Short mmCIF file of C-alpha atoms and ligand atoms in Angstrom, two decimals:
data_model
loop_
_atom_site.label_atom_id
_atom_site.label_comp_id
_atom_site.label_asym_id
_atom_site.label_seq_id
_atom_site.Cartn_x
_atom_site.Cartn_y
_atom_site.Cartn_z
CA UNK A 116 -20.42 -3.88 24.92
CA UNK A 117 -17.12 -4.07 26.80
CA UNK A 118 -13.84 -2.80 25.38
CA UNK A 119 -12.22 -5.17 22.85
CA UNK A 120 -9.05 -7.04 23.64
CA UNK A 121 -7.69 -6.21 20.20
CA UNK A 122 -8.63 -3.69 17.53
CA UNK A 123 -7.53 -4.86 14.09
CA UNK A 124 -7.21 -2.03 11.58
CA UNK A 125 -7.86 -3.44 8.09
CA UNK A 126 -9.91 -6.39 6.86
CA UNK A 127 -7.55 -7.57 4.13
CA UNK A 128 -5.85 -10.98 4.14
CA UNK A 129 -3.65 -10.05 7.13
CA UNK A 130 -6.50 -8.64 9.23
CA UNK A 131 -8.91 -11.45 8.35
CA UNK A 132 -6.41 -14.20 9.14
CA UNK A 133 -5.54 -12.50 12.44
CA UNK A 134 -9.19 -11.97 13.42
CA UNK A 135 -9.97 -15.64 12.82
CA UNK A 136 -7.16 -16.81 15.14
CA UNK A 137 -7.83 -14.18 17.79
CA UNK A 138 -11.56 -14.94 17.83
CA UNK A 139 -11.00 -18.69 17.90
CA UNK A 140 -8.85 -18.35 21.03
CA UNK A 141 -11.39 -16.29 22.92
CA UNK A 142 -10.22 -12.73 22.31
CA UNK A 143 -12.82 -10.01 21.86
CA UNK A 144 -11.85 -8.45 18.53
CA UNK A 145 -13.10 -5.40 16.66
CA UNK A 146 -12.07 -5.26 13.00
CA UNK A 147 -12.30 -1.78 11.51
CA UNK A 148 -12.14 -1.15 7.76
CA UNK A 149 -12.97 1.89 5.69
CA UNK A 150 -14.42 -0.29 2.93
CA UNK A 151 -18.04 -1.39 3.00
CA UNK A 152 -17.08 -5.06 2.72
CA UNK A 153 -14.18 -7.03 4.18
CA UNK A 154 -11.56 -8.47 1.84
CA UNK A 155 -8.94 -5.74 1.47
CA UNK A 156 -7.44 -4.95 -1.92
CA UNK A 157 -7.05 -8.40 -3.39
CA UNK A 158 -10.30 -9.97 -2.18
CA UNK A 159 -12.26 -6.78 -2.74
CA UNK A 160 -15.94 -7.59 -2.98
CA UNK A 161 -18.50 -5.83 -5.11
CA UNK A 162 -21.31 -3.97 -3.31
CA UNK A 163 -24.30 -5.95 -2.06
CA UNK A 164 -26.51 -6.96 -4.98
CA UNK A 165 -23.61 -7.13 -7.49
CA UNK A 166 -22.52 -10.50 -8.82
CA UNK A 167 -18.90 -11.27 -7.83
CA UNK A 168 -16.66 -11.22 -10.93
CA UNK A 169 -15.75 -14.58 -12.46
CA UNK A 170 -12.53 -15.94 -11.00
CA UNK A 171 -13.10 -14.56 -7.46
CA UNK A 172 -10.46 -16.21 -5.36
CA UNK A 173 -11.40 -19.31 -3.37
CA UNK A 174 -8.57 -18.46 -0.93
CA UNK A 175 -10.29 -15.15 -0.32
CA UNK A 176 -13.66 -16.77 0.24
CA UNK A 177 -12.15 -19.25 2.72
CA UNK A 178 -10.42 -16.49 4.69
CA UNK A 179 -13.60 -14.43 4.80
CA UNK A 180 -15.66 -17.41 5.94
CA UNK A 181 -13.13 -18.31 8.65
CA UNK A 182 -13.01 -14.78 10.04
CA UNK A 183 -16.73 -14.16 9.95
CA UNK A 184 -17.43 -17.52 11.62
CA UNK A 185 -15.06 -16.85 14.54
CA UNK A 186 -16.80 -16.02 17.80
CA UNK A 187 -16.05 -12.69 19.42
CA UNK A 188 -15.25 -10.86 16.18
CA UNK A 189 -17.11 -7.64 15.63
CA UNK A 190 -16.99 -5.65 12.39
CA UNK A 191 -16.96 -1.91 11.93
CA UNK A 192 -17.31 -1.41 8.18
CA UNK A 193 -17.18 1.85 6.25
CA UNK A 194 -15.22 3.25 9.19
CA UNK A 195 -11.89 5.04 9.04
CA UNK A 196 -9.29 4.85 11.78
CA UNK A 197 -7.79 8.33 11.89
CA UNK A 198 -5.45 7.97 14.83
CA UNK A 199 -4.09 5.75 17.56
CA UNK A 200 -4.05 8.09 20.53
CA UNK A 201 -2.41 7.80 23.90
CA UNK A 202 0.80 6.21 22.67
CA UNK A 203 2.95 9.30 22.90
CA UNK A 204 2.34 11.52 25.91
CA UNK A 205 1.58 15.04 24.83
CA UNK A 206 2.40 14.38 21.20
CA UNK A 207 -0.81 13.02 19.75
CA UNK A 208 -2.82 16.19 19.94
CA UNK A 209 -5.35 14.68 22.35
CA UNK A 210 -6.29 16.79 25.34
CA UNK A 211 -7.80 14.05 27.53
CA UNK A 212 -6.09 11.98 30.20
CA UNK A 213 -3.47 9.52 29.11
CA UNK A 214 -4.93 6.00 29.11
CA UNK A 215 -3.34 3.33 31.26
CA UNK A 216 -0.14 1.92 29.70
CA UNK A 217 -0.98 -0.49 26.91
CA UNK A 218 -4.51 0.84 26.54
CA UNK A 219 -4.85 3.03 23.55
CA UNK A 220 -7.62 5.06 22.06
CA UNK A 221 -8.25 4.02 18.51
CA UNK A 222 -10.05 6.98 16.98
CA UNK A 223 -12.57 6.00 14.32
CA UNK A 224 -15.08 7.80 12.16
CA UNK A 225 -17.91 6.06 10.34
CA UNK A 226 -21.66 5.97 9.85
CA UNK A 227 -22.16 5.88 13.64
CA UNK A 228 -20.02 9.01 14.05
CA UNK A 229 -16.85 9.17 16.07
CA UNK A 230 -15.83 6.37 18.38
CA UNK A 231 -12.83 6.02 20.59
CA UNK A 232 -12.16 2.33 21.11
CA UNK A 233 -10.00 1.38 24.07
CA UNK A 234 -8.45 -2.00 23.32
CA UNK A 235 -5.70 -3.72 25.25
CA UNK A 236 -3.74 -4.10 22.01
CA UNK A 237 -3.83 -2.93 18.41
CA UNK A 238 -2.97 -4.81 15.24
CA UNK A 239 -2.29 -2.62 12.23
CA UNK A 240 -2.91 -4.33 8.88
CA UNK A 241 -3.63 -1.27 6.75
CA UNK A 242 -2.12 -2.67 3.54
CA UNK A 243 -0.53 -0.63 0.78
CA UNK A 244 -1.35 1.70 -2.08
CA UNK A 245 0.01 2.23 -5.60
CA UNK A 246 3.42 3.92 -5.79
CA UNK A 247 2.81 7.33 -7.39
CA UNK A 248 5.44 8.18 -10.03
CA UNK A 249 5.38 11.76 -11.31
CA UNK A 250 6.26 12.64 -14.93
CA UNK A 251 4.94 15.27 -17.36
CA UNK A 252 1.18 14.85 -17.74
CA UNK A 253 0.66 12.35 -14.91
CA UNK A 254 -2.11 14.49 -13.41
CA UNK A 255 -4.24 14.52 -16.60
CA UNK A 256 -7.75 13.04 -16.38
CA UNK A 257 -7.38 9.54 -17.82
CA UNK A 258 -4.09 8.77 -16.08
CA UNK A 259 -4.87 6.28 -13.31
CA UNK A 260 -3.02 3.76 -11.24
CA UNK A 261 -3.29 0.10 -12.23
CA UNK A 262 -4.77 -0.63 -8.80
CA UNK A 263 -7.35 2.10 -9.36
CA UNK A 264 -8.35 0.67 -12.75
CA UNK A 265 -8.61 -2.76 -11.17
CA UNK A 266 -10.86 -1.35 -8.45
CA UNK A 267 -13.25 0.00 -11.12
CA UNK A 268 -13.41 -3.43 -12.73
CA UNK A 269 -13.51 -5.53 -9.55
CA UNK A 270 -15.70 -3.42 -7.30
CA UNK A 271 -18.08 -1.83 -9.76
CA UNK A 272 -17.86 -3.88 -12.97
CA UNK A 273 -16.90 -0.67 -14.82
CA UNK A 274 -14.39 0.06 -17.59
CA UNK A 275 -13.13 3.62 -17.09
CA UNK A 276 -12.30 4.12 -20.79
CA UNK A 277 -12.01 2.54 -24.23
CA UNK A 278 -8.33 2.25 -25.21
CA UNK A 279 -5.91 1.34 -22.42
CA UNK A 280 -2.13 1.53 -22.20
CA UNK A 281 -0.62 -0.05 -19.08
CA UNK A 282 2.88 1.01 -18.12
CA UNK A 283 5.24 0.57 -15.20
CA UNK A 284 7.35 -2.11 -13.63
CA UNK A 285 5.19 -4.45 -11.58
CA UNK A 286 3.70 -7.88 -12.39
CA UNK A 287 0.27 -6.54 -11.35
CA UNK A 288 0.20 -4.77 -14.74
CA UNK A 289 -0.08 -8.12 -16.54
CA UNK A 290 -2.84 -9.29 -14.20
CA UNK A 291 -4.82 -6.05 -14.61
CA UNK A 292 -4.30 -6.04 -18.40
CA UNK A 293 -5.73 -9.57 -18.59
CA UNK A 294 -8.67 -8.57 -16.37
CA UNK A 295 -9.35 -5.64 -18.71
CA UNK A 296 -9.23 -7.88 -21.79
CA UNK A 297 -11.64 -10.32 -20.14
CA UNK A 298 -13.95 -7.43 -19.29
CA UNK A 299 -14.02 -6.40 -22.97
CA UNK A 300 -11.57 -3.48 -22.95
CA UNK A 301 -9.18 -2.70 -25.81
CA UNK A 302 -5.67 -2.91 -24.37
CA UNK A 303 -3.35 -1.19 -26.84
CA UNK A 304 -0.05 -2.04 -25.16
CA UNK A 305 1.55 -3.18 -21.92
CA UNK A 306 4.95 -1.51 -21.36
CA UNK A 307 7.31 -2.83 -18.68
CA UNK A 308 10.52 -0.99 -17.74
CA UNK A 309 12.37 -4.22 -17.00
CA UNK A 310 14.24 -5.88 -19.85
CA UNK A 311 13.06 -9.40 -20.58
CA UNK A 312 16.47 -10.90 -19.70
CA UNK A 313 16.41 -9.17 -16.28
CA UNK A 314 13.24 -11.01 -15.36
CA UNK A 315 14.47 -14.54 -16.04
CA UNK A 316 15.41 -16.28 -12.76
CA UNK A 317 18.90 -17.71 -12.39
CA UNK A 318 19.41 -21.23 -10.92
CA UNK A 319 19.12 -19.92 -7.32
CA UNK A 320 16.00 -18.02 -8.31
CA UNK A 321 14.45 -21.15 -9.78
CA UNK A 322 14.92 -22.95 -6.45
CA UNK A 323 13.26 -20.07 -4.62
CA UNK A 324 10.27 -19.89 -6.92
CA UNK A 325 9.59 -23.62 -6.67
CA UNK A 326 6.45 -23.97 -4.61
CA UNK A 327 5.18 -20.53 -5.57
CA UNK A 328 3.24 -22.09 -8.41
CA UNK A 329 0.04 -20.09 -7.81
CA UNK A 330 1.60 -16.70 -8.48
CA UNK A 331 3.64 -17.92 -11.43
CA UNK A 332 0.59 -19.59 -12.95
CA UNK A 333 -1.33 -16.33 -12.53
CA UNK A 334 1.37 -14.42 -14.42
CA UNK A 335 1.66 -17.03 -17.17
CA UNK A 336 -2.14 -17.20 -17.47
CA UNK A 337 -2.30 -13.42 -17.83
CA UNK A 338 0.39 -13.46 -20.55
CA UNK A 339 -1.57 -16.14 -22.39
CA UNK A 340 -4.77 -14.06 -22.30
CA UNK A 341 -2.84 -11.05 -23.64
CA UNK A 342 -1.18 -13.06 -26.40
CA UNK A 343 -4.51 -14.52 -27.52
CA UNK A 344 -6.00 -11.04 -27.62
CA UNK A 345 -3.02 -9.77 -29.66
CA UNK A 346 -1.93 -7.29 -26.97
CA UNK A 347 1.75 -6.34 -27.38
CA UNK A 348 3.77 -6.67 -24.15
CA UNK A 349 6.95 -4.63 -24.57
CA UNK A 350 9.88 -4.92 -22.16
CA UNK A 351 12.54 -2.26 -21.55
CA UNK A 352 9.95 0.45 -22.24
CA UNK A 353 9.11 3.46 -20.10
CA UNK A 354 6.34 6.05 -20.28
CA UNK A 355 7.84 9.53 -20.26
CA UNK A 356 4.89 11.80 -21.04
CA UNK A 357 1.09 11.84 -21.08
CA UNK A 358 -0.58 14.31 -23.45
CA UNK A 359 -4.09 15.69 -23.97
CA UNK A 360 -6.25 18.74 -23.40
CA UNK A 361 -8.28 18.58 -21.27
CA UNK A 362 -8.20 14.74 -21.12
CA UNK A 363 -5.55 12.20 -21.99
CA UNK A 364 -5.29 11.42 -25.72
CA UNK A 365 -1.86 9.79 -26.01
CA UNK A 366 1.25 8.69 -24.18
CA UNK A 367 4.88 8.90 -25.22
CA UNK A 368 6.78 5.66 -24.67
CA UNK A 369 10.55 5.29 -25.01
CA UNK A 370 13.09 2.50 -24.82
CA UNK A 371 14.99 2.24 -21.55
CA UNK A 372 18.67 3.17 -22.06
CA UNK A 373 21.68 1.59 -20.33
CA UNK A 374 21.36 3.91 -17.29
CA UNK A 375 17.67 3.11 -16.82
CA UNK A 376 16.61 6.45 -18.30
CA UNK A 377 14.74 6.91 -21.62
CA UNK A 378 17.13 6.37 -24.55
CA UNK A 379 17.33 9.46 -26.79
CA UNK A 380 15.63 9.16 -30.19
CA UNK A 381 13.38 6.24 -29.24
CA UNK A 382 10.16 8.13 -28.42
CA UNK A 383 6.92 6.92 -29.95
CA UNK A 384 3.45 8.25 -29.39
CA UNK A 385 0.61 5.83 -28.66
CA UNK A 386 -3.02 7.07 -28.76
CA UNK A 387 -5.16 5.99 -25.78
CA UNK A 388 -7.71 7.38 -23.36
CA UNK A 389 -6.60 5.58 -20.19
CA UNK A 390 -3.03 5.15 -18.98
CA UNK A 391 -2.81 2.72 -16.06
CA UNK A 392 0.44 3.00 -14.11
CA UNK A 393 1.84 0.23 -11.93
CA UNK A 394 5.33 0.70 -10.50
CA UNK A 395 4.69 -1.17 -7.25
CA UNK A 396 3.19 -0.37 -3.87
CA UNK A 397 3.85 1.82 -0.86
CA UNK A 398 3.09 0.30 2.58
CA UNK A 399 0.41 2.36 4.41
CA UNK A 400 2.57 3.08 7.42
CA UNK A 401 1.08 6.47 8.32
CA UNK A 402 -1.03 5.16 11.21
CA UNK A 403 1.92 3.22 12.62
CA UNK A 404 4.16 6.27 12.29
CA UNK A 405 1.53 8.49 13.88
CA UNK A 406 1.39 6.05 16.82
CA UNK A 407 5.16 6.38 17.19
CA UNK A 408 6.22 2.99 15.77
CA UNK A 409 9.77 2.97 14.42
CA UNK A 410 10.17 2.48 10.66
CA UNK A 411 13.08 1.51 8.41
CA UNK A 412 13.81 2.25 4.77
CA UNK A 413 13.61 -0.76 2.43
CA UNK A 414 13.27 0.32 -1.18
CA UNK A 415 12.44 -3.05 -2.81
CA UNK A 416 9.82 -3.69 -0.09
CA UNK A 417 8.06 -0.42 -0.94
CA UNK A 418 9.92 2.28 1.02
CA UNK A 419 9.26 2.85 4.74
CA UNK A 420 8.31 -0.37 6.53
CA UNK A 421 7.43 -0.87 10.20
CA UNK A 422 10.21 -2.28 12.38
CA UNK A 423 9.07 -5.43 14.20
CA UNK A 424 10.31 -8.42 16.17
CA UNK A 425 9.75 -12.16 15.63
CA UNK A 426 6.13 -11.84 16.87
CA UNK A 427 5.54 -8.82 14.60
CA UNK A 428 5.43 -6.50 17.60
CA UNK A 429 6.43 -2.92 16.84
CA UNK A 430 8.60 -0.62 18.93
CA UNK A 431 5.42 0.58 20.74
CA UNK A 432 4.16 -1.90 23.36
CA UNK A 433 0.98 -3.77 22.42
CA UNK A 434 0.95 -2.51 18.84
CA UNK A 435 1.70 -5.21 16.28
CA UNK A 436 1.72 -5.14 12.47
CA UNK A 437 1.14 -7.67 9.71
CA UNK A 438 0.82 -7.71 5.93
CA UNK A 439 2.15 -5.00 3.67
CA UNK A 440 3.24 -2.77 6.59
CA UNK A 441 6.21 -5.07 7.14
CA UNK A 442 7.10 -4.76 3.44
CA UNK A 443 5.04 -5.34 0.32
CA UNK A 444 4.93 -9.10 -0.15
CA UNK A 445 1.52 -10.19 -1.42
CA UNK A 446 -1.68 -11.62 -0.03
CA UNK A 447 -0.42 -15.08 0.95
CA UNK A 448 2.41 -13.73 3.07
CA UNK A 449 0.06 -11.12 4.55
CA UNK A 450 -2.28 -13.86 5.76
CA UNK A 451 0.59 -15.87 7.27
CA UNK A 452 1.86 -12.78 9.07
CA UNK A 453 -1.65 -12.07 10.33
CA UNK A 454 -1.71 -15.52 11.95
CA UNK A 455 1.69 -15.04 13.57
CA UNK A 456 0.88 -11.56 14.89
CA UNK A 457 -2.40 -12.88 16.34
CA UNK A 458 -0.57 -15.68 18.19
CA UNK A 459 1.90 -13.13 19.57
CA UNK A 460 -0.88 -10.87 20.82
CA UNK A 461 -2.77 -13.79 22.41
CA UNK A 462 0.43 -14.68 24.23
CA UNK A 463 1.11 -11.11 25.37
CA UNK A 464 -2.48 -10.65 26.56
CA UNK A 465 -2.35 -13.88 28.56
CA UNK A 466 -4.98 -15.58 26.41
CA UNK A 467 -2.57 -18.27 25.25
CA UNK A 468 0.25 -19.67 27.35
CA UNK A 469 3.77 -19.20 26.09
CA UNK A 470 4.42 -22.87 25.39
CA UNK A 471 1.25 -23.34 23.34
CA UNK A 472 1.80 -20.08 21.44
CA UNK A 473 5.34 -21.17 20.53
CA UNK A 474 4.04 -24.59 19.41
CA UNK A 475 1.37 -23.06 17.18
CA UNK A 476 3.77 -20.46 15.82
CA UNK A 477 6.36 -23.04 14.66
CA UNK A 478 4.65 -24.15 11.43
CA UNK A 479 3.49 -20.57 10.73
CA UNK A 480 7.08 -19.33 10.94
CA UNK A 481 8.24 -22.12 8.60
CA UNK A 482 5.64 -21.10 6.03
CA UNK A 483 6.65 -17.48 6.43
CA UNK A 484 10.31 -18.31 5.77
CA UNK A 485 9.35 -20.22 2.64
CA UNK A 486 7.19 -17.38 1.32
CA UNK A 487 9.83 -14.74 2.11
CA UNK A 488 12.39 -16.58 -0.03
CA UNK A 489 10.13 -16.34 -3.05
CA UNK A 490 9.03 -12.78 -2.35
CA UNK A 491 12.61 -11.53 -1.96
CA UNK A 492 13.43 -12.82 -5.46
CA UNK A 493 10.39 -11.16 -6.93
CA UNK A 494 10.97 -7.86 -5.14
CA UNK A 495 14.58 -7.73 -6.32
CA UNK A 496 13.55 -8.16 -9.94
CA UNK A 497 10.67 -5.69 -9.88
CA UNK A 498 12.10 -3.07 -7.48
CA UNK A 499 11.53 0.42 -8.88
CA UNK A 500 14.67 2.25 -10.04
CA UNK A 501 13.75 5.38 -8.10
CA UNK A 502 16.61 7.51 -9.43
CA UNK A 503 15.81 6.65 -13.06
CA UNK A 504 12.10 7.33 -12.54
CA UNK A 505 12.99 10.61 -10.80
CA UNK A 506 14.79 11.72 -13.97
CA UNK A 507 11.44 11.82 -15.82
CA UNK A 508 10.38 14.86 -13.78
CA UNK A 509 10.73 18.27 -15.49
CA UNK A 510 10.48 21.65 -13.72
CA UNK A 511 6.88 21.94 -14.93
CA UNK A 512 5.79 18.56 -13.54
CA UNK A 513 3.28 18.83 -10.71
CA UNK A 514 4.57 16.92 -7.69
CA UNK A 515 1.94 17.78 -5.08
CA UNK A 516 -1.48 17.70 -6.69
CA UNK A 517 -3.35 18.97 -3.61
CA UNK A 518 -1.28 22.14 -3.23
CA UNK A 519 -0.23 22.34 -6.93
CA UNK A 520 3.48 22.44 -6.16
CA UNK A 521 5.71 21.78 -9.17
CA UNK A 522 9.14 20.17 -9.25
CA UNK A 523 10.60 23.57 -10.24
CA UNK A 524 9.23 25.08 -7.00
CA UNK A 525 10.98 22.40 -4.94
CA UNK A 526 14.23 22.73 -6.91
CA UNK A 527 14.20 26.52 -6.48
CA UNK A 528 13.50 26.20 -2.73
CA UNK A 529 16.41 23.79 -2.35
CA UNK A 530 18.76 26.06 -4.34
CA UNK A 531 17.73 29.15 -2.37
CA UNK A 532 18.07 27.34 0.98
CA UNK A 533 21.06 25.01 0.79
CA UNK A 534 20.56 24.00 4.44
CA UNK A 535 17.22 22.32 3.56
CA UNK A 536 17.49 18.60 3.17
CA UNK A 537 14.54 16.86 4.79
CA UNK A 538 11.03 16.12 3.59
CA UNK A 539 9.55 18.12 6.47
CA UNK A 540 11.67 21.20 5.84
CA UNK A 541 10.72 21.22 2.16
CA UNK A 542 7.06 20.75 3.13
CA UNK A 543 7.20 23.84 5.35
CA UNK A 544 8.82 25.98 2.67
CA UNK A 545 6.82 24.83 -0.38
CA UNK A 546 3.54 23.44 1.09
CA UNK A 547 4.13 20.14 -0.79
CA UNK A 548 2.42 17.45 1.30
CA UNK A 549 0.10 19.80 3.20
CA UNK A 550 -3.05 18.89 1.28
CA UNK A 551 -5.92 16.49 1.81
CA UNK A 552 -3.98 13.36 0.85
CA UNK A 553 -1.35 14.22 3.49
CA UNK A 554 1.48 13.32 1.18
CA UNK A 555 0.24 9.89 0.10
CA UNK A 556 0.39 11.08 -3.50
CA UNK A 557 3.49 13.32 -3.46
CA UNK A 558 5.81 12.09 -0.72
CA UNK A 559 7.77 9.56 -2.82
CA UNK A 560 8.29 12.09 -5.64
CA UNK A 561 9.22 14.99 -3.35
CA UNK A 562 11.66 12.84 -1.37
CA UNK A 563 13.28 11.48 -4.53
CA UNK A 564 13.74 15.01 -5.86
CA UNK A 565 15.35 16.11 -2.57
CA UNK A 566 17.69 13.11 -2.83
CA UNK A 567 18.55 13.93 -6.45
CA UNK A 568 19.28 17.60 -5.72
CA UNK A 569 21.05 17.27 -2.36
CA UNK A 570 22.67 13.86 -2.73
CA UNK A 571 21.14 12.78 0.60
CA UNK A 572 19.88 9.22 1.06
CA UNK A 573 16.25 8.33 1.89
CA UNK A 574 17.02 7.87 5.59
CA UNK A 575 18.43 11.40 5.79
CA UNK A 576 15.59 12.92 3.78
CA UNK A 577 13.02 11.11 5.97
CA UNK A 578 9.27 11.39 5.54
CA UNK A 579 6.56 13.96 6.27
CA UNK A 580 5.51 13.85 9.94
CA UNK A 581 2.48 11.58 10.34
CA UNK A 582 -0.15 13.19 12.51
CA UNK A 583 -3.73 12.47 13.51
CA UNK A 584 -5.99 12.64 11.66
CA UNK A 585 -4.03 10.45 9.22
CA UNK A 586 -6.98 10.44 6.80
CA UNK A 587 -9.46 13.23 6.03
CA UNK A 588 -12.32 13.34 8.57
CA UNK A 589 -14.93 16.03 9.28
CA UNK A 590 -13.84 18.67 11.78
CA UNK A 591 -16.44 17.48 14.28
CA UNK A 592 -14.56 14.18 14.49
CA UNK A 593 -11.72 16.04 16.15
CA UNK A 594 -13.93 17.68 18.77
CA UNK A 595 -14.19 14.55 20.91
CA UNK A 596 -11.60 15.38 23.56
CA UNK A 597 -14.07 16.36 26.29
CA UNK A 598 -16.54 13.54 25.81
CA UNK A 599 -16.29 10.17 27.53
CA UNK A 600 -14.96 7.62 25.04
CA UNK A 601 -17.57 5.42 23.38
CA UNK A 602 -16.50 1.81 23.41
CA UNK A 603 -19.04 0.25 21.14
C1 FAD B 896 -4.92 -1.37 -5.47
C2 FAD B 896 -4.29 -2.72 -5.26
C3 FAD B 896 -4.58 -3.79 -6.11
C4 FAD B 896 -3.99 -5.05 -5.92
N1 FAD B 896 -4.29 -6.09 -6.77
C5 FAD B 896 -3.68 -7.29 -6.60
C6 FAD B 896 -3.93 -8.40 -7.48
O1 FAD B 896 -4.71 -8.30 -8.42
N2 FAD B 896 -3.28 -9.58 -7.27
C7 FAD B 896 -2.41 -9.72 -6.23
O2 FAD B 896 -1.85 -10.80 -6.06
N3 FAD B 896 -2.16 -8.69 -5.37
C8 FAD B 896 -2.77 -7.50 -5.55
N4 FAD B 896 -2.47 -6.45 -4.71
C9 FAD B 896 -1.61 -6.71 -3.58
C10 FAD B 896 -2.45 -7.38 -2.50
O3 FAD B 896 -3.70 -6.75 -2.47
C11 FAD B 896 -1.81 -7.27 -1.18
O4 FAD B 896 -0.60 -7.96 -1.23
C12 FAD B 896 -2.67 -7.86 -0.06
O5 FAD B 896 -4.00 -7.45 -0.20
C13 FAD B 896 -2.10 -7.38 1.25
O6 FAD B 896 -2.96 -7.72 2.29
P1 FAD B 896 -3.06 -6.79 3.57
O7 FAD B 896 -4.02 -7.46 4.47
O8 FAD B 896 -1.71 -6.46 4.07
O9 FAD B 896 -3.66 -5.40 3.04
P2 FAD B 896 -4.96 -5.02 2.21
O10 FAD B 896 -5.54 -6.16 1.48
O11 FAD B 896 -4.58 -3.82 1.42
O12 FAD B 896 -6.00 -4.59 3.33
C14 FAD B 896 -5.84 -3.43 4.08
C15 FAD B 896 -7.20 -2.95 4.50
O13 FAD B 896 -7.02 -1.90 5.44
C16 FAD B 896 -8.01 -0.92 5.24
N5 FAD B 896 -7.49 0.34 5.77
C17 FAD B 896 -6.32 0.95 5.48
N6 FAD B 896 -6.17 2.07 6.22
C18 FAD B 896 -7.27 2.15 7.00
C19 FAD B 896 -7.71 3.09 7.97
N7 FAD B 896 -6.97 4.14 8.32
N8 FAD B 896 -8.93 2.89 8.54
C20 FAD B 896 -9.70 1.81 8.23
N9 FAD B 896 -9.32 0.88 7.30
C21 FAD B 896 -8.13 1.05 6.72
C22 FAD B 896 -8.21 -0.90 3.73
O14 FAD B 896 -9.50 -0.43 3.41
C23 FAD B 896 -8.03 -2.37 3.36
O15 FAD B 896 -9.26 -3.04 3.27
C24 FAD B 896 -3.08 -5.21 -4.87
C25 FAD B 896 -2.78 -4.14 -4.01
C26 FAD B 896 -3.38 -2.91 -4.20
C27 FAD B 896 -3.03 -1.77 -3.26
#
């Protein structure tokens, strides 16, 4: 099989929508996803032979059908992309010749072994993951992310415990709590850091949310399920400690004080065996950063987001992005961005003339503008208060689970070396971020702590260097430099 025109990394709403458009206009597309089934996070499908859970989204089914029906789309499932090579001469750790400009080597590892795909362009739609928030006890067995709990329920039909407390500051908590109730779990409490009055939209907010009925209905429907099941939903409440030995047995919840931190004297202990945390999402920008794409800091949108132009092209030629990589904004916006990025790539590859691409992009851009208005309102209201959450960390709190580095280790390193002030420098001195997860689990906490101690802003603190392989792969996957690249 010849080399694809475009490799799409990720088969979530953004990747599926893009693949459908690309395929329909004659591009040869390879969609790579590390999951066994396409759908991404929101339209995650159970394994073959499982019955899809009740309420599976019809929007998801339509997107899947459209993408799988498009000619020229090839799927590489259960396959991880661990690097986009050839974008930065001499910097990507690859010993082979540099590919022709605009032709990259997308390094994958899956059931068929290692493949180096050589597309003319790459579209990164790698999505997002749950924002990790460290506090005493967050590494105990039984403390999970809300997205993780949802994955158990959605993908496997499993309840990972008996009594659930859900805590954090994201609307997903309500959705997951309702899914748990429907699946027969006992949800003891849902605790949201936001105060109820902070969530009510003002007049301008009401105008922006008009037309976003689906999402609002989902939230209201979830609240109704919880009310009927007698689940208390408490606002202005933060989880400050998880306790148990060896497994979680209770959490300590406190009222949020005027500065966003736990108010003294308001602690209460709630017995449970699962704590599901949902403070928002972090865009999965590591592949884009590894490829050399410029990023910008946008805290409400999830942290580091990939810089892009009006066609969603990044700073690296022929690499575009769509979905959560441009800022966490939900499945509908991800799909719209996927369409726009696909039109831009078709235009750049000469598969669609400029005039026609502009004509097709017009209505897509209008929809994107409409969605962004709603999303901006939501993000503002649910943005994590990173400084307040950072204050939950004690010296004993583990920040980097892989290398078992505690907050006290980082604080001591910063005190002993006042010239340290970046994420990378702290990584070198303490080993935080050097483990298997490559900082996905500790980077936000380490960076926040550096900010708290040094007074430096997120842009100055930066992020850990993203290098290939961006995800764990067997060593033999890296020994491909001397072999001719496989293109199918
Ligand atoms: C855990 C979780 C649960 C969520 N639950 C809900 C919900 O219930 N309701 C809701 O409205 N929104 C939910 N969201 C948000 C919603 O899923 C996203 O807004 C939407 O899916 C974004 O679409 P996307 O295409 O950008 O990314 P995604 O849907 O996340 O798709 C990205 C895909 O890329 C793949 N991928 C990533 N990196 C690689 C790699 N290196 N190699 C190969 N494949 C890769 C992933 O496997 C994934 O399938 C959830 C998000 C998360 C993270």
